[in-house]
Amino acid sequence: MIVATRLSAVWQVAGVAAAALCCYLVSQSVASERAGLLKVDRQIAQTQDEIAKLHTEIGVRGRMGQLERWNSEVLALQAPRPSQFVSSGVQLASLYGRKGQPALQLDPAIVRQQGDVTRVAYAPPAAAPAPAMPSAAPAPHTPELAPAQPLLRTATYIRPVPDRLGPAPAGPTTAPLIAKASFQPNKPVARPAPAPVVKVAFQSPKSLLPADISVLAAREAKGSRDNAKAER
Amino acid sequence: MNAPAGLRLDRAVRVGLREPAAPGTPMQVAQQRLMGIMLMFMLVTAIIGLRLVQICLFTGSDGNNGGAQNAQRGEILDRNGQPLATTIKLWAVAVNPQKILGDKNALAVKLNQLMPEKSVLDYRRILFGKRKFLYLRQPAPPELAAAVHALGDPGLLLLSESHRLFPQSAMAGHVLGYSQEVENPRTHKQELTGIGIERYFDNDLKAGKSITLSIDTRVQAALESEISKRMVETQAVGGAGVILDVHTGEVLAMASLPDINPNAPLRDQANMSNKVTQSTYELGSTFKMLTFANAIQSGVLTDMSQKFDVSSPLHVGGHTIHDDEPMHRALTVPEVMTYSSNIGTAQIADELGPERTKAFFRLLGMDRRIPIELRERGMPQFPSYWARTTVMTTAYGHGIAVTPLHLAVAYSALANGGILRPATLLKLPPNAQVPGKRVISEATSARMRQFMRLVVLQGTGTNANAAGLRVGGKTGTAEKVVGRGYSKSANITVFAGAFPMDNPRYAVVTILDDAKGSKQTAGFKTAGWMTAPLMRRITARVGPLLGIRPELDKDIDVSELMALLAEKKVPGKNVLE
């Protein structure tokens, strides 16, 4: 009992010491957490500084005056003209293929469907060379273009007129089309070929009416030359 | 010495409390002493702990918040958030020769390797000198700072200094401006000087606030580059331009050339004046639009087919008013405008009379400084006495001098349906407008739009017709005021207008100072040949940027006025380039 009362003071002291130690440890860990936070804060500030610096550098290097100078020296871009704006998808689509090269690659599935429609108008020519032959016959052309031929030919009927007006770029564009019209009856076994030739002749007076062998031969030669050019 | 005393005291207390207890075995004494020592240690620990807590809670927090924000000056941003002025930290290398520890001769050689702008001899002179502080390089690139740091001498100082940077360099220099404390030589006090937004919003920027301007960097760059190109072509000595949003009053671009570079503002003292807000000009025939608007609004011009005889010069009070291209016949109202007849306009103004003329100019704010967030605002030269000649000459922009911004604000009101809105350089929240007041009716404004478009289609402004953008406006040419009189050889050429005319959104005023004619312009140096082409280029470039699509099949209906023109121009004829 006496020992207990005498030791109670020791226990008290030990308890207080333990509590103080705990408090100290807690405050230590809080302090270390705080230090960690401060470090993260510093890192964030530093990163933000760097970001700001990089932004500034990008801003300075890409300043409008500099871009303007590059533009005047290298790119020479100008303000867009009204004709460069399109108001609808239809207008946009109409811009494709202006130079005789249909940039719009048609979906083969639609082409197959549309092929039927064109066959109504061009019954004799389109029927025979439709899907299988073109890949074999006009070698230099892409296979996508070949099945599109019957569909596109309706468009070429309208186009030859502006093509003739522009003399320089017109040559290579008209030639393969006409050549194809004349080729296809010859190379494939399909007989109905003569019909389109006559039609083409009617539509465009440039392809002279007397469909002589000499004219055909000339066109053939021209066509082959064009093809060779295209290959090159 | 204290501890034993304390112990003794402690022991005495204990002894006093426990009377019957024996003085204690040595064991007990030892225990008590130990306990006392432990208590003391705990007390000291507790005090230290409390002090730490105090430091953590109070000193730490206010130390973090205070400095960082005050040090950083706020940014200036354009309307799309692109920084136009920002503050960056730059290193500076300095030396305190008295604190150098290492070998000064070796250090001088190393410094010469790092910063070869000074010779080894120079560095030795500095290092062995008696000064206590000297900048070696300011600002220094980070690599150099790191290299100097690697030398590791305590006498070499690396200072991090904040530096105001304008990333777009000279772009919008007059709008951004600068601000700095300068000592007044008379009072020996520090005084704030400067121009532009930096000066106007100095307090806000100092407090770390960012300012978002209504300026659009792209539009500003386009405007400046087109004006400077045209200045080179026409050998003009100066140029200015401003683009306003007619519905909100926001300034999208404001250019005054030759420009100043706010990164080094004091280098171009001669060009410090802002030609848009500070310089006043007689803006010539562009004022005819204002006179017409006044006349239509006040009922003087009701019939557009009314004719004015302009066959002979007008002699009023010792003053002769004549036309640049005399027509020798009577002109209808639209013809007076398209031929830019001074005689016809003077007659209309004469019918208006001094009171209404004066009142309308006052309504447009032409008798006072233009309200805008800049300190550099010029006072217009507004006539104090309105004689009959004053009324007649101010009608076509002579005898009254205002800033280009005055004119731009007035043209915005003519185009936007008749509301005069003061211009602002601050970006407004979406759908907000600067509060305005009505100066003309919707109907008058609609008529003025027709007139503006007609001038570009058929009148002196055909060179301004940007394809598809429905530009409208009026040219103005005035003789430059040199000294106390007019120069016969130098012109101020102006184009004031708006686009697209079927639904005006932006008003533009451009000015060339002393543009000279060339073979290309058939020797003409009037606004139709000098500034109108500039307007076309600006509009063609800026229109699509601002979301206005050039459309050739869209236009305002001017057939009503077109029918009153006796001679019509062939489209595309006499057009520059």
Short mmCIF file of N, CA, C and O in Angstrom, two decimals, chain A residues 108-150:
data_model
loop_
_atom_site.label_atom_id
_atom_site.label_comp_id
_atom_site.label_asym_id
_atom_site.label_seq_id
_atom_site.Cartn_x
_atom_site.Cartn_y
_atom_site.Cartn_z
N PRO A 108 -18.53 2.15 -102.55
CA PRO A 108 -18.81 1.13 -103.58
C PRO A 108 -20.25 0.61 -103.52
O PRO A 108 -20.85 0.32 -104.56
N ALA A 109 -20.76 0.54 -102.28
CA ALA A 109 -22.13 0.05 -102.15
C ALA A 109 -23.11 0.97 -102.87
O ALA A 109 -23.95 0.52 -103.65
N ILE A 110 -22.92 2.28 -102.66
CA ILE A 110 -23.80 3.25 -103.33
C ILE A 110 -23.56 3.21 -104.83
O ILE A 110 -24.49 3.27 -105.63
N VAL A 111 -22.30 3.04 -105.19
CA VAL A 111 -21.99 3.01 -106.61
C VAL A 111 -22.71 1.84 -107.27
O VAL A 111 -23.26 1.98 -108.37
N ARG A 112 -22.72 0.72 -106.56
CA ARG A 112 -23.41 -0.44 -107.13
C ARG A 112 -24.88 -0.13 -107.33
O ARG A 112 -25.46 -0.45 -108.35
N GLN A 113 -25.44 0.54 -106.32
CA GLN A 113 -26.87 0.91 -106.45
C GLN A 113 -27.06 1.92 -107.57
O GLN A 113 -27.90 1.79 -108.43
N GLN A 114 -26.22 2.95 -107.54
CA GLN A 114 -26.37 4.03 -108.51
C GLN A 114 -26.09 3.53 -109.92
O GLN A 114 -26.62 4.04 -110.88
N GLY A 115 -25.22 2.53 -109.98
CA GLY A 115 -24.92 1.96 -111.30
C GLY A 115 -26.19 1.51 -112.00
O GLY A 115 -26.35 1.74 -113.20
N ASP A 116 -27.09 0.96 -111.26
CA ASP A 116 -28.36 0.53 -111.84
C ASP A 116 -29.10 1.71 -112.43
O ASP A 116 -29.64 1.65 -113.52
N VAL A 117 -29.06 2.82 -111.68
CA VAL A 117 -29.79 4.00 -112.14
C VAL A 117 -29.20 4.51 -113.43
O VAL A 117 -29.89 4.80 -114.39
N THR A 118 -27.86 4.60 -113.46
CA THR A 118 -27.25 5.12 -114.68
C THR A 118 -27.46 4.17 -115.84
O THR A 118 -27.51 4.60 -116.98
N ARG A 119 -27.57 2.90 -115.53
CA ARG A 119 -27.76 1.94 -116.60
C ARG A 119 -29.06 2.21 -117.35
O ARG A 119 -29.15 1.94 -118.53
N VAL A 120 -29.98 2.81 -116.62
CA VAL A 120 -31.24 3.15 -117.29
C VAL A 120 -30.98 4.17 -118.39
O VAL A 120 -31.45 4.06 -119.51
N ALA A 121 -30.11 5.15 -118.07
CA ALA A 121 -29.81 6.17 -119.06
C ALA A 121 -28.85 5.66 -120.11
O ALA A 121 -28.98 5.96 -121.29
N TYR A 122 -27.89 4.88 -119.67
CA TYR A 122 -26.83 4.41 -120.58
C TYR A 122 -26.90 2.91 -120.72
O TYR A 122 -25.91 2.23 -120.55
N ALA A 123 -28.02 2.44 -120.95
CA ALA A 123 -28.21 1.00 -120.92
C ALA A 123 -27.08 0.22 -121.59
O ALA A 123 -26.48 -0.65 -120.96
N PRO A 124 -26.72 0.55 -122.81
CA PRO A 124 -25.74 -0.31 -123.46
C PRO A 124 -24.33 -0.26 -122.87
O PRO A 124 -23.77 -1.31 -122.61
N PRO A 125 -23.79 0.90 -122.60
CA PRO A 125 -22.37 0.89 -122.21
C PRO A 125 -22.13 0.38 -120.80
O PRO A 125 -21.20 -0.37 -120.59
N ALA A 126 -22.96 0.81 -119.88
CA ALA A 126 -22.66 0.54 -118.47
C ALA A 126 -22.82 -0.92 -118.11
O ALA A 126 -22.16 -1.41 -117.21
N ALA A 127 -23.72 -1.59 -118.82
CA ALA A 127 -24.05 -2.96 -118.43
C ALA A 127 -22.83 -3.86 -118.47
O ALA A 127 -22.55 -4.59 -117.53
N ALA A 128 -22.10 -3.80 -119.56
CA ALA A 128 -21.03 -4.76 -119.75
C ALA A 128 -19.80 -4.50 -118.85
O ALA A 128 -19.39 -5.38 -118.12
N PRO A 129 -19.25 -3.27 -118.85
CA PRO A 129 -17.97 -3.12 -118.13
C PRO A 129 -18.12 -2.87 -116.65
O PRO A 129 -17.13 -2.54 -116.02
N ALA A 130 -19.36 -3.02 -116.17
CA ALA A 130 -19.63 -2.52 -114.81
C ALA A 130 -18.63 -2.90 -113.72
O ALA A 130 -17.70 -2.14 -113.49
N PRO A 131 -18.74 -4.05 -113.03
CA PRO A 131 -17.86 -4.19 -111.85
C PRO A 131 -16.54 -4.92 -112.13
O PRO A 131 -15.52 -4.54 -111.60
N ALA A 132 -16.59 -5.93 -112.98
CA ALA A 132 -15.43 -6.83 -113.08
C ALA A 132 -14.33 -6.26 -113.97
O ALA A 132 -13.18 -6.21 -113.57
N MET A 133 -14.71 -5.79 -115.13
CA MET A 133 -13.72 -5.42 -116.13
C MET A 133 -12.81 -4.25 -115.73
O MET A 133 -11.60 -4.35 -115.89
N PRO A 134 -13.38 -3.17 -115.25
CA PRO A 134 -12.57 -1.94 -115.14
C PRO A 134 -11.25 -2.14 -114.41
O PRO A 134 -10.26 -1.54 -114.77
N SER A 135 -11.26 -3.02 -113.41
CA SER A 135 -10.02 -3.23 -112.69
C SER A 135 -8.95 -3.82 -113.61
O SER A 135 -7.76 -3.59 -113.42
N ALA A 136 -9.41 -4.53 -114.62
CA ALA A 136 -8.44 -5.12 -115.53
C ALA A 136 -8.10 -4.15 -116.66
O ALA A 136 -6.94 -3.95 -116.99
N ALA A 137 -9.12 -3.51 -117.21
CA ALA A 137 -8.90 -2.72 -118.42
C ALA A 137 -8.07 -1.44 -118.21
O ALA A 137 -6.94 -1.39 -118.67
N PRO A 138 -8.60 -0.43 -117.49
CA PRO A 138 -7.78 0.79 -117.36
C PRO A 138 -6.81 0.64 -116.19
O PRO A 138 -7.14 0.94 -115.06
N ALA A 139 -5.65 0.17 -116.50
CA ALA A 139 -4.68 -0.16 -115.45
C ALA A 139 -4.26 1.05 -114.60
O ALA A 139 -4.22 0.96 -113.40
N PRO A 140 -3.95 2.17 -115.22
CA PRO A 140 -3.42 3.27 -114.39
C PRO A 140 -4.44 3.88 -113.44
O PRO A 140 -4.06 4.56 -112.52
N HIS A 141 -5.72 3.67 -113.71
CA HIS A 141 -6.71 4.29 -112.82
C HIS A 141 -6.88 3.49 -111.54
O HIS A 141 -6.66 2.29 -111.51
N THR A 142 -7.26 4.19 -110.50
CA THR A 142 -7.49 3.52 -109.21
C THR A 142 -8.75 2.67 -109.31
O THR A 142 -9.69 3.05 -110.02
N PRO A 143 -8.77 1.57 -108.60
CA PRO A 143 -9.93 0.69 -108.70
C PRO A 143 -11.22 1.36 -108.22
O PRO A 143 -12.30 1.00 -108.65
N GLU A 144 -11.11 2.37 -107.35
CA GLU A 144 -12.33 3.02 -106.87
C GLU A 144 -13.00 3.81 -107.99
O GLU A 144 -14.21 3.92 -108.04
N LEU A 145 -12.18 4.35 -108.84
CA LEU A 145 -12.74 5.19 -109.89
C LEU A 145 -13.46 4.37 -110.93
O LEU A 145 -14.45 4.79 -111.48
N ALA A 146 -12.93 3.22 -111.12
CA ALA A 146 -13.45 2.41 -112.22
C ALA A 146 -14.94 2.06 -112.07
O ALA A 146 -15.71 2.34 -112.96
N PRO A 147 -15.33 1.54 -110.94
CA PRO A 147 -16.76 1.24 -110.81
C PRO A 147 -17.59 2.50 -110.81
O PRO A 147 -18.78 2.46 -111.10
N ALA A 148 -16.96 3.65 -110.50
CA ALA A 148 -17.72 4.89 -110.46
C ALA A 148 -17.97 5.44 -111.85
O ALA A 148 -18.71 6.38 -112.01
N GLN A 149 -17.35 4.86 -112.83
CA GLN A 149 -17.42 5.42 -114.17
C GLN A 149 -18.85 5.69 -114.65
O GLN A 149 -19.13 6.80 -115.05
N PRO A 150 -19.74 4.72 -114.60
CA PRO A 150 -21.07 4.99 -115.16
C PRO A 150 -21.74 6.17 -114.46
O PRO A 150 -22.38 6.97 -115.11
#
